[in-house]
PDB file of C-alpha atoms and ligand atoms in Angstrom:
ATOM      1  CA  ALA A   1      29.119 -32.954   6.164  1.00  0.00           C
ATOM      2  CA  LYS A   2      31.699 -31.145   8.271  1.00  0.00           C
ATOM      3  CA  ALA A   3      32.840 -28.909   5.433  1.00  0.00           C
ATOM      4  CA  ASP A   4      29.225 -28.320   4.553  1.00  0.00           C
ATOM      5  CA  GLY A   5      28.464 -27.204   8.132  1.00  0.00           C
ATOM      6  CA  GLY A   6      31.489 -24.900   8.166  1.00  0.00           C
ATOM      7  CA  GLY A   7      30.309 -23.423   4.919  1.00  0.00           C
ATOM      8  CA  ARG A   8      26.972 -22.737   6.450  1.00  0.00           C
ATOM      9  CA  VAL A   9      28.579 -21.026   9.427  1.00  0.00           C
ATOM     10  CA  ARG A  10      30.633 -18.844   7.090  1.00  0.00           C
ATOM     11  CA  LEU A  11      27.524 -18.042   5.072  1.00  0.00           C
ATOM     12  CA  PHE A  12      25.704 -17.126   8.277  1.00  0.00           C
ATOM     13  CA  GLU A  13      28.603 -14.903   9.377  1.00  0.00           C
ATOM     14  CA  ASP A  14      28.692 -13.228   5.977  1.00  0.00           C
ATOM     15  CA  THR A  15      24.988 -12.496   6.197  1.00  0.00           C
ATOM     16  CA  MET A  16      25.418 -11.073   9.701  1.00  0.00           C
ATOM     17  CA  LEU A  17      28.308  -8.907   8.551  1.00  0.00           C
ATOM     18  CA  GLU A  18      26.260  -7.718   5.619  1.00  0.00           C
ATOM     19  CA  GLN A  19      23.393  -6.799   7.911  1.00  0.00           C
ATOM     20  CA  ILE A  20      25.709  -4.925  10.250  1.00  0.00           C
ATOM     21  CA  ARG A  21      27.245  -3.035   7.301  1.00  0.00           C
ATOM     22  CA  ALA A  22      23.797  -2.227   5.962  1.00  0.00           C
ATOM     23  CA  ARG A  23      22.779  -0.818   9.332  1.00  0.00           C
ATOM     24  CA  GLN A  24      25.964   1.232   9.539  1.00  0.00           C
ATOM     25  CA  SER A  25      25.440   2.711   6.116  1.00  0.00           C
ATOM     26  CA  MET A  26      21.765   3.434   6.901  1.00  0.00           C
ATOM     27  CA  ARG A  27      22.913   5.168  10.059  1.00  0.00           C
ATOM     28  CA  ARG A  28      25.340   7.349   8.074  1.00  0.00           C
ATOM     29  CA  ASP A  29      22.696   8.100   5.457  1.00  0.00           C
ATOM     30  CA  LEU A  30      20.138   9.059   8.082  1.00  0.00           C
ATOM     31  CA  GLY A  31      22.664  11.550   9.461  1.00  0.00           C
ATOM     32  CA  VAL A  32      22.459  13.591   6.263  1.00  0.00           C
ATOM     33  CA  ALA A  33      18.863  12.769   5.284  1.00  0.00           C
ATOM     34  CA  LEU A  34      17.463  15.911   6.903  1.00  0.00           C
ATOM     35  CA  GLU A  35      19.831  18.375   5.228  1.00  0.00           C
ATOM     36  CA  ARG A  36      19.405  16.548   1.910  1.00  0.00           C
ATOM     37  CA  ARG A  37      15.647  16.957   2.283  1.00  0.00           C
ATOM     38  CA  GLU A  38      14.999  13.236   1.961  1.00  0.00           C
ATOM     39  CA  LEU A  39      12.539  13.253   4.850  1.00  0.00           C
ATOM     40  CA  HIS A  40       8.979  14.330   4.340  1.00  0.00           C
ATOM     41  CA  LEU A  41       5.588  13.985   5.973  1.00  0.00           C
ATOM     42  CA  VAL A  42       2.409  12.418   4.685  1.00  0.00           C
ATOM     43  CA  TYR A  43      -0.943  13.048   6.317  1.00  0.00           C
ATOM     44  CA  GLN A  44      -3.781  10.656   7.130  1.00  0.00           C
ATOM     45  CA  PRO A  45      -7.256  11.896   8.106  1.00  0.00           C
ATOM     46  CA  LEU A  46      -9.116  10.981  11.305  1.00  0.00           C
ATOM     47  CA  VAL A  47     -12.771  11.336  10.457  1.00  0.00           C
ATOM     48  CA  ASP A  48     -15.550  12.204  12.878  1.00  0.00           C
ATOM     49  CA  LEU A  49     -18.050   9.344  12.677  1.00  0.00           C
ATOM     50  CA  ARG A  50     -21.083  11.539  13.324  1.00  0.00           C
ATOM     51  CA  SER A  51     -20.443  14.469  11.010  1.00  0.00           C
ATOM     52  CA  GLY A  52     -18.236  12.724   8.458  1.00  0.00           C
ATOM     53  CA  ARG A  53     -15.809  15.624   8.713  1.00  0.00           C
ATOM     54  CA  THR A  54     -12.052  15.379   9.073  1.00  0.00           C
ATOM     55  CA  GLY A  55     -11.387  16.590  12.609  1.00  0.00           C
ATOM     56  CA  CYS A  56      -7.730  15.679  12.807  1.00  0.00           C
ATOM     57  CA  VAL A  57      -4.905  14.650  10.522  1.00  0.00           C
ATOM     58  CA  GLU A  58      -1.968  12.485  11.624  1.00  0.00           C
ATOM     59  CA  ALA A  59       1.505  13.339  10.338  1.00  0.00           C
ATOM     60  CA  LEU A  60       3.481  10.238   9.326  1.00  0.00           C
ATOM     61  CA  LEU A  61       7.182  10.433   8.576  1.00  0.00           C
ATOM     62  CA  ARG A  62       8.668   9.121   5.322  1.00  0.00           C
ATOM     63  CA  TRP A  63      12.266   8.721   4.178  1.00  0.00           C
ATOM     64  CA  ALA A  64      12.948   8.670   0.451  1.00  0.00           C
ATOM     65  CA  HIS A  65      16.371   7.012   0.436  1.00  0.00           C
ATOM     66  CA  PRO A  66      18.344   7.685  -2.791  1.00  0.00           C
ATOM     67  CA  GLU A  67      19.111   3.963  -3.335  1.00  0.00           C
ATOM     68  CA  ARG A  68      16.776   2.010  -1.093  1.00  0.00           C
ATOM     69  CA  GLY A  69      13.666   3.936  -2.034  1.00  0.00           C
ATOM     70  CA  SER A  70      11.029   4.531   0.614  1.00  0.00           C
ATOM     71  CA  VAL A  71      12.206   3.396   4.068  1.00  0.00           C
ATOM     72  CA  SER A  72       9.543   2.739   6.711  1.00  0.00           C
ATOM     73  CA  PRO A  73       9.576   4.761   9.946  1.00  0.00           C
ATOM     74  CA  ALA A  74       9.294   1.435  11.786  1.00  0.00           C
ATOM     75  CA  GLU A  75      12.824   0.782  10.440  1.00  0.00           C
ATOM     76  CA  PHE A  76      14.520   4.142  10.819  1.00  0.00           C
ATOM     77  CA  ILE A  77      12.913   5.613  13.947  1.00  0.00           C
ATOM     78  CA  PRO A  78      14.731   3.011  16.120  1.00  0.00           C
ATOM     79  CA  LEU A  79      17.984   3.938  14.302  1.00  0.00           C
ATOM     80  CA  ALA A  80      17.306   7.614  14.922  1.00  0.00           C
ATOM     81  CA  GLU A  81      16.698   6.860  18.589  1.00  0.00           C
ATOM     82  CA  GLU A  82      19.970   4.942  18.952  1.00  0.00           C
ATOM     83  CA  THR A  83      22.021   7.687  17.336  1.00  0.00           C
ATOM     84  CA  GLY A  84      20.369  10.703  18.930  1.00  0.00           C
ATOM     85  CA  LEU A  85      19.235  11.884  15.503  1.00  0.00           C
ATOM     86  CA  ILE A  86      15.685  11.619  16.829  1.00  0.00           C
ATOM     87  CA  ASP A  87      16.132  15.082  18.403  1.00  0.00           C
ATOM     88  CA  PRO A  88      16.731  17.105  15.214  1.00  0.00           C
ATOM     89  CA  ILE A  89      14.348  14.831  13.277  1.00  0.00           C
ATOM     90  CA  GLY A  90      11.653  15.115  15.955  1.00  0.00           C
ATOM     91  CA  ASP A  91      12.006  18.908  16.032  1.00  0.00           C
ATOM     92  CA  TRP A  92      11.734  19.020  12.242  1.00  0.00           C
ATOM     93  CA  VAL A  93       8.586  16.836  12.288  1.00  0.00           C
ATOM     94  CA  LEU A  94       6.947  19.013  14.943  1.00  0.00           C
ATOM     95  CA  GLU A  95       7.645  22.287  13.190  1.00  0.00           C
ATOM     96  CA  THR A  96       6.816  20.991   9.696  1.00  0.00           C
ATOM     97  CA  ALA A  97       3.517  19.473  10.858  1.00  0.00           C
ATOM     98  CA  CYS A  98       2.551  22.675  12.708  1.00  0.00           C
ATOM     99  CA  ARG A  99       3.401  24.864   9.693  1.00  0.00           C
ATOM    100  CA  GLN A 100       1.290  22.600   7.484  1.00  0.00           C
ATOM    101  CA  ALA A 101      -1.654  22.647   9.904  1.00  0.00           C
ATOM    102  CA  VAL A 102      -1.725  26.465   9.845  1.00  0.00           C
ATOM    103  CA  GLU A 103      -2.818  26.126   6.192  1.00  0.00           C
ATOM    104  CA  TRP A 104      -5.769  23.856   7.039  1.00  0.00           C
ATOM    105  CA  PRO A 105      -9.305  24.821   8.156  1.00  0.00           C
ATOM    106  CA  ASP A 106      -9.357  26.054  11.775  1.00  0.00           C
ATOM    107  CA  HIS A 107     -11.302  23.095  13.160  1.00  0.00           C
ATOM    108  CA  VAL A 108      -8.708  20.591  11.929  1.00  0.00           C
ATOM    109  CA  SER A 109      -5.938  19.612  14.307  1.00  0.00           C
ATOM    110  CA  VAL A 110      -2.685  17.869  13.530  1.00  0.00           C
ATOM    111  CA  ALA A 111      -1.424  14.786  15.379  1.00  0.00           C
ATOM    112  CA  VAL A 112       2.309  14.195  15.769  1.00  0.00           C
ATOM    113  CA  ASN A 113       3.921  10.971  17.003  1.00  0.00           C
ATOM    114  CA  VAL A 114       6.376  11.333  19.876  1.00  0.00           C
ATOM    115  CA  SER A 115       8.817   8.482  20.447  1.00  0.00           C
ATOM    116  CA  ALA A 116      10.023   7.094  23.769  1.00  0.00           C
ATOM    117  CA  VAL A 117      13.403   8.809  23.491  1.00  0.00           C
ATOM    118  CA  GLN A 118      11.862  12.199  22.686  1.00  0.00           C
ATOM    119  CA  PHE A 119       9.590  11.804  25.662  1.00  0.00           C
ATOM    120  CA  ARG A 120      12.491  11.037  27.979  1.00  0.00           C
ATOM    121  CA  ARG A 121      13.919  14.535  27.407  1.00  0.00           C
ATOM    122  CA  ASP A 122      13.085  17.199  29.945  1.00  0.00           C
ATOM    123  CA  SER A 123      13.276  19.584  26.999  1.00  0.00           C
ATOM    124  CA  LEU A 124      10.253  18.133  25.171  1.00  0.00           C
ATOM    125  CA  PRO A 125       7.752  20.791  26.359  1.00  0.00           C
ATOM    126  CA  LEU A 126      10.228  23.529  25.329  1.00  0.00           C
ATOM    127  CA  ARG A 127      10.712  21.937  21.916  1.00  0.00           C
ATOM    128  CA  VAL A 128       6.944  21.745  21.421  1.00  0.00           C
ATOM    129  CA  ALA A 129       6.520  25.345  22.544  1.00  0.00           C
ATOM    130  CA  ALA A 130       9.215  26.420  20.059  1.00  0.00           C
ATOM    131  CA  ALA A 131       7.465  24.646  17.161  1.00  0.00           C
ATOM    132  CA  LEU A 132       4.166  26.294  18.104  1.00  0.00           C
ATOM    133  CA  ALA A 133       5.758  29.732  18.366  1.00  0.00           C
ATOM    134  CA  ARG A 134       7.657  29.456  15.083  1.00  0.00           C
ATOM    135  CA  SER A 135       4.619  28.201  13.157  1.00  0.00           C
ATOM    136  CA  GLY A 136       2.007  30.351  14.845  1.00  0.00           C
ATOM    137  CA  LEU A 137      -0.289  27.336  15.294  1.00  0.00           C
ATOM    138  CA  ASP A 138      -2.924  27.506  18.028  1.00  0.00           C
ATOM    139  CA  PRO A 139      -1.743  24.971  20.663  1.00  0.00           C
ATOM    140  CA  ALA A 140      -5.293  23.577  20.855  1.00  0.00           C
ATOM    141  CA  ARG A 141      -4.804  22.317  17.296  1.00  0.00           C
ATOM    142  CA  LEU A 142      -1.763  20.211  18.142  1.00  0.00           C
ATOM    143  CA  GLU A 143      -2.163  16.671  19.402  1.00  0.00           C
ATOM    144  CA  LEU A 144       0.775  14.555  20.565  1.00  0.00           C
ATOM    145  CA  GLU A 145       0.480  10.787  20.206  1.00  0.00           C
ATOM    146  CA  ILE A 146       2.342   8.654  22.700  1.00  0.00           C
ATOM    147  CA  THR A 147       2.275   4.897  23.243  1.00  0.00           C
ATOM    148  CA  GLU A 148       2.202   3.016  26.506  1.00  0.00           C
ATOM    149  CA  SER A 149       5.780   1.874  25.973  1.00  0.00           C
ATOM    150  CA  VAL A 150       6.762   5.536  26.313  1.00  0.00           C
ATOM    151  CA  LEU A 151       5.349   5.546  29.818  1.00  0.00           C
ATOM    152  CA  LEU A 152       6.877   2.323  31.086  1.00  0.00           C
ATOM    153  CA  HIS A 153       9.548   3.906  33.246  1.00  0.00           C
ATOM    154  CA  ASP A 154       9.913   6.783  35.687  1.00  0.00           C
ATOM    155  CA  ASN A 155       6.377   7.880  36.391  1.00  0.00           C
ATOM    156  CA  GLU A 156       7.460  11.101  38.050  1.00  0.00           C
ATOM    157  CA  HIS A 157       9.259  12.308  34.952  1.00  0.00           C
ATOM    158  CA  ASN A 158       6.362  11.184  32.740  1.00  0.00           C
ATOM    159  CA  MET A 159       3.785  13.015  34.792  1.00  0.00           C
ATOM    160  CA  ARG A 160       5.913  16.168  34.895  1.00  0.00           C
ATOM    161  CA  VAL A 161       6.329  16.167  31.110  1.00  0.00           C
ATOM    162  CA  LEU A 162       2.679  15.307  30.433  1.00  0.00           C
ATOM    163  CA  HIS A 163       1.418  18.084  32.684  1.00  0.00           C
ATOM    164  CA  ALA A 164       3.888  20.587  31.226  1.00  0.00           C
ATOM    165  CA  LEU A 165       2.578  19.706  27.757  1.00  0.00           C
ATOM    166  CA  LYS A 166      -1.009  20.048  28.949  1.00  0.00           C
ATOM    167  CA  ARG A 167      -0.189  23.509  30.345  1.00  0.00           C
ATOM    168  CA  LEU A 168       0.971  24.535  26.854  1.00  0.00           C
ATOM    169  CA  GLY A 169      -2.571  23.794  25.714  1.00  0.00           C
ATOM    170  CA  VAL A 170      -1.789  20.844  23.453  1.00  0.00           C
ATOM    171  CA  ARG A 171      -3.760  17.610  23.618  1.00  0.00           C
ATOM    172  CA  ILE A 172      -2.387  14.172  24.376  1.00  0.00           C
ATOM    173  CA  ALA A 173      -3.504  10.935  22.722  1.00  0.00           C
ATOM    174  CA  LEU A 174      -2.756   7.430  23.969  1.00  0.00           C
ATOM    175  CA  ASP A 175      -1.693   5.547  20.811  1.00  0.00           C
ATOM    176  CA  ASP A 176      -1.874   1.806  20.058  1.00  0.00           C
ATOM    177  CA  PHE A 177      -4.216   1.299  22.996  1.00  0.00           C
ATOM    178  CA  GLY A 178      -4.612  -2.339  24.002  1.00  0.00           C
ATOM    179  CA  THR A 179      -1.221  -3.587  22.832  1.00  0.00           C
ATOM    180  CA  GLY A 180       0.749  -2.849  26.007  1.00  0.00           C
ATOM    181  CA  TYR A 181       0.755  -4.664  29.302  1.00  0.00           C
ATOM    182  CA  SER A 182      -0.983  -2.243  31.622  1.00  0.00           C
ATOM    183  CA  SER A 183      -3.182  -0.016  29.497  1.00  0.00           C
ATOM    184  CA  LEU A 184      -5.672   0.631  32.267  1.00  0.00           C
ATOM    185  CA  SER A 185      -3.242   1.931  34.879  1.00  0.00           C
ATOM    186  CA  TYR A 186      -2.168   4.790  32.588  1.00  0.00           C
ATOM    187  CA  LEU A 187      -5.756   5.927  32.268  1.00  0.00           C
ATOM    188  CA  ARG A 188      -5.868   6.261  36.029  1.00  0.00           C
ATOM    189  CA  LEU A 189      -2.642   8.297  36.153  1.00  0.00           C
ATOM    190  CA  PHE A 190      -3.301  10.877  33.492  1.00  0.00           C
ATOM    191  CA  PRO A 191      -6.321  12.479  31.789  1.00  0.00           C
ATOM    192  CA  PHE A 192      -5.587  11.653  28.156  1.00  0.00           C
ATOM    193  CA  ASP A 193      -7.641  13.557  25.626  1.00  0.00           C
ATOM    194  CA  LYS A 194      -7.895  10.725  23.149  1.00  0.00           C
ATOM    195  CA  LEU A 195      -7.744   6.961  23.125  1.00  0.00           C
ATOM    196  CA  LYS A 196      -6.568   5.347  19.890  1.00  0.00           C
ATOM    197  CA  LEU A 197      -7.475   1.678  19.752  1.00  0.00           C
ATOM    198  CA  ASP A 198      -4.846  -0.415  18.001  1.00  0.00           C
ATOM    199  CA  ARG A 199      -5.782  -1.690  14.576  1.00  0.00           C
ATOM    200  CA  SER A 200      -5.399  -5.360  15.583  1.00  0.00           C
ATOM    201  CA  PHE A 201      -8.756  -5.103  17.382  1.00  0.00           C
ATOM    202  CA  VAL A 202     -10.516  -3.324  14.526  1.00  0.00           C
ATOM    203  CA  ASN A 203      -9.265  -6.044  12.200  1.00  0.00           C
ATOM    204  CA  ASP A 204     -11.335  -8.580  14.196  1.00  0.00           C
ATOM    205  CA  ILE A 205     -14.675  -6.824  13.759  1.00  0.00           C
ATOM    206  CA  GLY A 206     -17.094  -9.321  12.249  1.00  0.00           C
ATOM    207  CA  HIS A 207     -14.804 -12.245  13.046  1.00  0.00           C
ATOM    208  CA  SER A 208     -14.383 -12.356  16.816  1.00  0.00           C
ATOM    209  CA  ALA A 209     -17.084 -11.854  19.428  1.00  0.00           C
ATOM    210  CA  GLN A 210     -14.321 -11.507  22.041  1.00  0.00           C
ATOM    211  CA  SER A 211     -12.644  -8.644  20.236  1.00  0.00           C
ATOM    212  CA  GLU A 212     -15.983  -6.958  19.612  1.00  0.00           C
ATOM    213  CA  ALA A 213     -16.777  -7.128  23.340  1.00  0.00           C
ATOM    214  CA  ILE A 214     -13.385  -5.562  24.113  1.00  0.00           C
ATOM    215  CA  ILE A 215     -13.895  -2.783  21.560  1.00  0.00           C
ATOM    216  CA  ARG A 216     -17.355  -2.046  22.963  1.00  0.00           C
ATOM    217  CA  ALA A 217     -15.990  -1.882  26.514  1.00  0.00           C
ATOM    218  CA  ALA A 218     -12.977   0.243  25.513  1.00  0.00           C
ATOM    219  CA  GLY A 219     -15.260   2.678  23.681  1.00  0.00           C
ATOM    220  CA  GLU A 220     -17.611   3.026  26.638  1.00  0.00           C
ATOM    221  CA  MET A 221     -14.709   3.501  29.029  1.00  0.00           C
ATOM    222  CA  GLY A 222     -13.109   6.143  26.816  1.00  0.00           C
ATOM    223  CA  THR A 223     -16.384   8.023  26.502  1.00  0.00           C
ATOM    224  CA  ALA A 224     -16.999   7.789  30.268  1.00  0.00           C
ATOM    225  CA  LEU A 225     -13.547   9.295  30.834  1.00  0.00           C
ATOM    226  CA  SER A 226     -14.385  12.157  28.409  1.00  0.00           C
ATOM    227  CA  MET A 227     -11.877  11.004  25.843  1.00  0.00           C
ATOM    228  CA  VAL A 228     -12.291  11.140  22.104  1.00  0.00           C
ATOM    229  CA  THR A 229     -12.325   7.507  20.988  1.00  0.00           C
ATOM    230  CA  THR A 230     -10.507   6.753  17.741  1.00  0.00           C
ATOM    231  CA  ALA A 231     -10.315   3.381  16.020  1.00  0.00           C
ATOM    232  CA  GLU A 232      -7.198   2.789  13.922  1.00  0.00           C
ATOM    233  CA  GLY A 233      -6.801   0.660  10.832  1.00  0.00           C
ATOM    234  CA  VAL A 234     -10.370   0.853   9.517  1.00  0.00           C
ATOM    235  CA  GLU A 235     -10.197  -0.932   6.171  1.00  0.00           C
ATOM    236  CA  THR A 236     -13.804  -1.891   5.380  1.00  0.00           C
ATOM    237  CA  ALA A 237     -17.279  -0.349   5.240  1.00  0.00           C
ATOM    238  CA  GLU A 238     -18.437  -3.035   7.664  1.00  0.00           C
ATOM    239  CA  GLN A 239     -15.878  -2.015  10.303  1.00  0.00           C
ATOM    240  CA  LEU A 240     -16.810   1.634   9.862  1.00  0.00           C
ATOM    241  CA  ALA A 241     -20.531   0.924  10.267  1.00  0.00           C
ATOM    242  CA  TRP A 242     -19.914  -1.223  13.358  1.00  0.00           C
ATOM    243  CA  LEU A 243     -17.812   1.475  15.013  1.00  0.00           C
ATOM    244  CA  ARG A 244     -20.382   4.151  14.293  1.00  0.00           C
ATOM    245  CA  THR A 245     -23.180   1.968  15.680  1.00  0.00           C
ATOM    246  CA  HIS A 246     -21.189   1.372  18.839  1.00  0.00           C
ATOM    247  CA  GLY A 247     -20.559   5.024  19.563  1.00  0.00           C
ATOM    248  CA  TRP A 248     -16.917   5.467  18.556  1.00  0.00           C
ATOM    249  CA  SER A 249     -16.080   9.096  17.807  1.00  0.00           C
ATOM    250  CA  GLN A 250     -13.419   8.841  15.099  1.00  0.00           C
ATOM    251  CA  ALA A 251     -12.125   6.420  12.488  1.00  0.00           C
ATOM    252  CA  GLN A 252      -8.744   6.290  10.794  1.00  0.00           C
ATOM    253  CA  GLY A 253      -7.588   3.809   8.177  1.00  0.00           C
ATOM    254  CA  TYR A 254      -7.231   3.006   4.515  1.00  0.00           C
ATOM    255  CA  PHE A 255     -11.013   2.865   3.992  1.00  0.00           C
ATOM    256  CA  VAL A 256     -11.372   6.395   5.356  1.00  0.00           C
ATOM    257  CA  GLY A 257      -8.280   7.818   3.709  1.00  0.00           C
ATOM    258  CA  ARG A 258      -4.705   6.754   2.982  1.00  0.00           C
ATOM    259  CA  PRO A 259      -1.719   8.784   4.110  1.00  0.00           C
ATOM    260  CA  SER A 260      -1.042  11.370   1.390  1.00  0.00           C
ATOM    261  CA  HIS A 261       0.630  14.693   0.751  1.00  0.00           C
ATOM    262  CA  SER A 262      -2.636  16.593   0.509  1.00  0.00           C
ATOM    263  CA  PRO A 263      -5.277  14.971   2.707  1.00  0.00           C
ATOM    264  CA  PHE A 264      -7.872  17.566   1.729  1.00  0.00           C
ATOM    265  CA  ASN A 265      -7.663  17.101  -2.023  1.00  0.00           C
ATOM    266  CA  LEU A 266      -8.426  13.405  -2.162  1.00  0.00           C
ATOM    267  CA  ALA A 267     -12.030  12.287  -1.947  1.00  0.00           C
ATOM    268  CA  SER A 268     -12.044   9.077   0.067  1.00  0.00           C
ATOM    269  CA  ALA A 269     -14.418   6.134  -0.099  1.00  0.00           C
ATOM    270  CA  PHE A 270     -16.059   7.565   3.002  1.00  0.00           C
ATOM    271  CA  GLY A 271     -16.655  10.904   1.304  1.00  0.00           C
ATOM    272  CA  THR A 272     -14.570  12.980   3.705  1.00  0.00           C
ATOM    273  CA  LYS A 273     -15.901  16.506   3.738  1.00  0.00           C
ATOM    274  CA  VAL A 274     -13.565  19.463   3.704  1.00  0.00           C
ATOM    275  CA  GLY A 275     -14.142  22.508   5.892  1.00  0.00           C
TER     276      GLY A 275
HETATM  277  P1  C2E B   1       1.300   4.534  14.249  1.00  0.00           P
HETATM  278  O1  C2E B   1       1.468   5.818  14.979  1.00  0.00           O
HETATM  279  O2  C2E B   1       0.463   3.496  14.903  1.00  0.00           O
HETATM  280  O3  C2E B   1       0.716   4.941  12.833  1.00  0.00           O
HETATM  281  C1  C2E B   1      -0.241   4.200  12.118  1.00  0.00           C
HETATM  282  C2  C2E B   1       0.413   3.312  11.081  1.00  0.00           C
HETATM  283  O4  C2E B   1      -0.575   2.489  10.472  1.00  0.00           O
HETATM  284  C3  C2E B   1       1.042   4.102   9.927  1.00  0.00           C
HETATM  285  O5  C2E B   1       2.167   3.353   9.470  1.00  0.00           O
HETATM  286  C4  C2E B   1      -0.074   4.105   8.885  1.00  0.00           C
HETATM  287  O6  C2E B   1       0.388   4.317   7.563  1.00  0.00           O
HETATM  288  C5  C2E B   1      -0.621   2.721   9.080  1.00  0.00           C
HETATM  289  N1  C2E B   1      -2.035   2.613   8.676  1.00  0.00           N
HETATM  290  C6  C2E B   1      -2.972   3.577   8.624  1.00  0.00           C
HETATM  291  N2  C2E B   1      -4.173   3.090   8.262  1.00  0.00           N
HETATM  292  C7  C2E B   1      -4.000   1.758   8.074  1.00  0.00           C
HETATM  293  C8  C2E B   1      -4.887   0.687   7.679  1.00  0.00           C
HETATM  294  O7  C2E B   1      -6.071   0.855   7.424  1.00  0.00           O
HETATM  295  N3  C2E B   1      -4.329  -0.563   7.609  1.00  0.00           N
HETATM  296  C9  C2E B   1      -3.020  -0.800   7.878  1.00  0.00           C
HETATM  297  N4  C2E B   1      -2.565  -2.052   7.765  1.00  0.00           N
HETATM  298  N5  C2E B   1      -2.163   0.195   8.251  1.00  0.00           N
HETATM  299  C10 C2E B   1      -2.656   1.451   8.346  1.00  0.00           C
HETATM  300  P2  C2E B   1       3.565   4.077   9.159  1.00  0.00           P
HETATM  301  O8  C2E B   1       3.315   5.396   8.512  1.00  0.00           O
HETATM  302  O9  C2E B   1       4.418   3.071   8.453  1.00  0.00           O
HETATM  303  O10 C2E B   1       4.169   4.364  10.597  1.00  0.00           O
HETATM  304  C11 C2E B   1       4.564   3.324  11.445  1.00  0.00           C
HETATM  305  C12 C2E B   1       4.868   3.844  12.814  1.00  0.00           C
HETATM  306  O11 C2E B   1       6.017   4.678  12.797  1.00  0.00           O
HETATM  307  C13 C2E B   1       3.763   4.706  13.411  1.00  0.00           C
HETATM  308  O12 C2E B   1       2.742   3.881  13.933  1.00  0.00           O
HETATM  309  C14 C2E B   1       4.530   5.485  14.450  1.00  0.00           C
HETATM  310  O13 C2E B   1       4.663   4.729  15.628  1.00  0.00           O
HETATM  311  C15 C2E B   1       5.897   5.644  13.794  1.00  0.00           C
HETATM  312  N6  C2E B   1       6.014   7.006  13.232  1.00  0.00           N
HETATM  313  C16 C2E B   1       5.502   7.492  12.093  1.00  0.00           C
HETATM  314  N7  C2E B   1       5.824   8.792  11.924  1.00  0.00           N
HETATM  315  C17 C2E B   1       6.547   9.152  13.015  1.00  0.00           C
HETATM  316  C18 C2E B   1       7.150  10.377  13.457  1.00  0.00           C
HETATM  317  O14 C2E B   1       7.071  11.443  12.816  1.00  0.00           O
HETATM  318  N8  C2E B   1       7.825  10.349  14.638  1.00  0.00           N
HETATM  319  C19 C2E B   1       7.911   9.204  15.382  1.00  0.00           C
HETATM  320  N9  C2E B   1       8.592   9.252  16.545  1.00  0.00           N
HETATM  321  N10 C2E B   1       7.337   8.045  15.014  1.00  0.00           N
HETATM  322  C20 C2E B   1       6.665   8.011  13.837  1.00  0.00           C
HETATM  323 CA1   CA B   2       0.259   7.326  15.843  1.00  0.00          CA
HETATM  324 CA1   CA B   3      -1.247   3.660  16.369  1.00  0.00          CA
HETATM  325 CA1   CA B   4       2.017   1.598  16.075  1.00  0.00          CA
END
């Protein structure tokens, strides 16, 4: 039994070592991913529930790794944050998304995710301004998505950066609303332009009266605070109908449209109108 246990420990150590090596090699690979053009963006529509039109499109980062295939941003964004690669990658995302949006109809804005580490930089407003200038995109058509976790520390810095971004004329969305610990206090601190309800709530529509009550209340609060209210992760016709009935402004999710390279060429189940 003793030898057996030792074997298990060795096996465990081997697995750990393997994981560490895998992370190290991913780290190295990510360092050259940009110049090798392995990163690209896909775009997912946010559809206006009253008009049925696409009012906004979210840019989502993808990494086509030569051996591993498609690596999820949930995996490599944390790596990029640890290594500082998030700065060049974040700049590339901003500029690429803005350049793409210039090609879209004027009423369509583009939403870009900003990570905690990007937000911690004093230089973020400058970086955003540079992407706008280089692409020629109207600032009013750029939306930055931040999560509550971004705002957890140093309120003074956060408020300075948020207001500097607002002065540029871009809009700010509060992403993954409802998943953090103090969602409501942020709404008191800053006038967000959009509230994006996390998809875990939407998932409960039709199954949980509690969740439905929360969604109703969140929607009313968002509207009362003059925010656009967007529900994430809409996967069924039933969820879409419920959200529309309860006054939500926008829906995003697989039922409305999957992330794709050309969000305006694919007709979705919802019948997203172009233009
Ligand atoms: P997020 O900002 O909450 O983005 C929404 C995620 O939900 C995306 O995953 C999207 O593909 C997925 N999704 C959309 N509709 C549905 C649906 O109906 N059902 C389900 N189950 N999922 C849906 P993705 O693309 O894997 O991105 C994961 C996260 O990675 C994002 O979450 C965002 O936090 C981060 N991310 C993505 N792109 C970037 C980027 O360019 N920069 C930074 N800093 N973070 C990014
Ligand atoms: Ca987002
Ligand atoms: Ca989200
Ligand atoms: Ca998320």
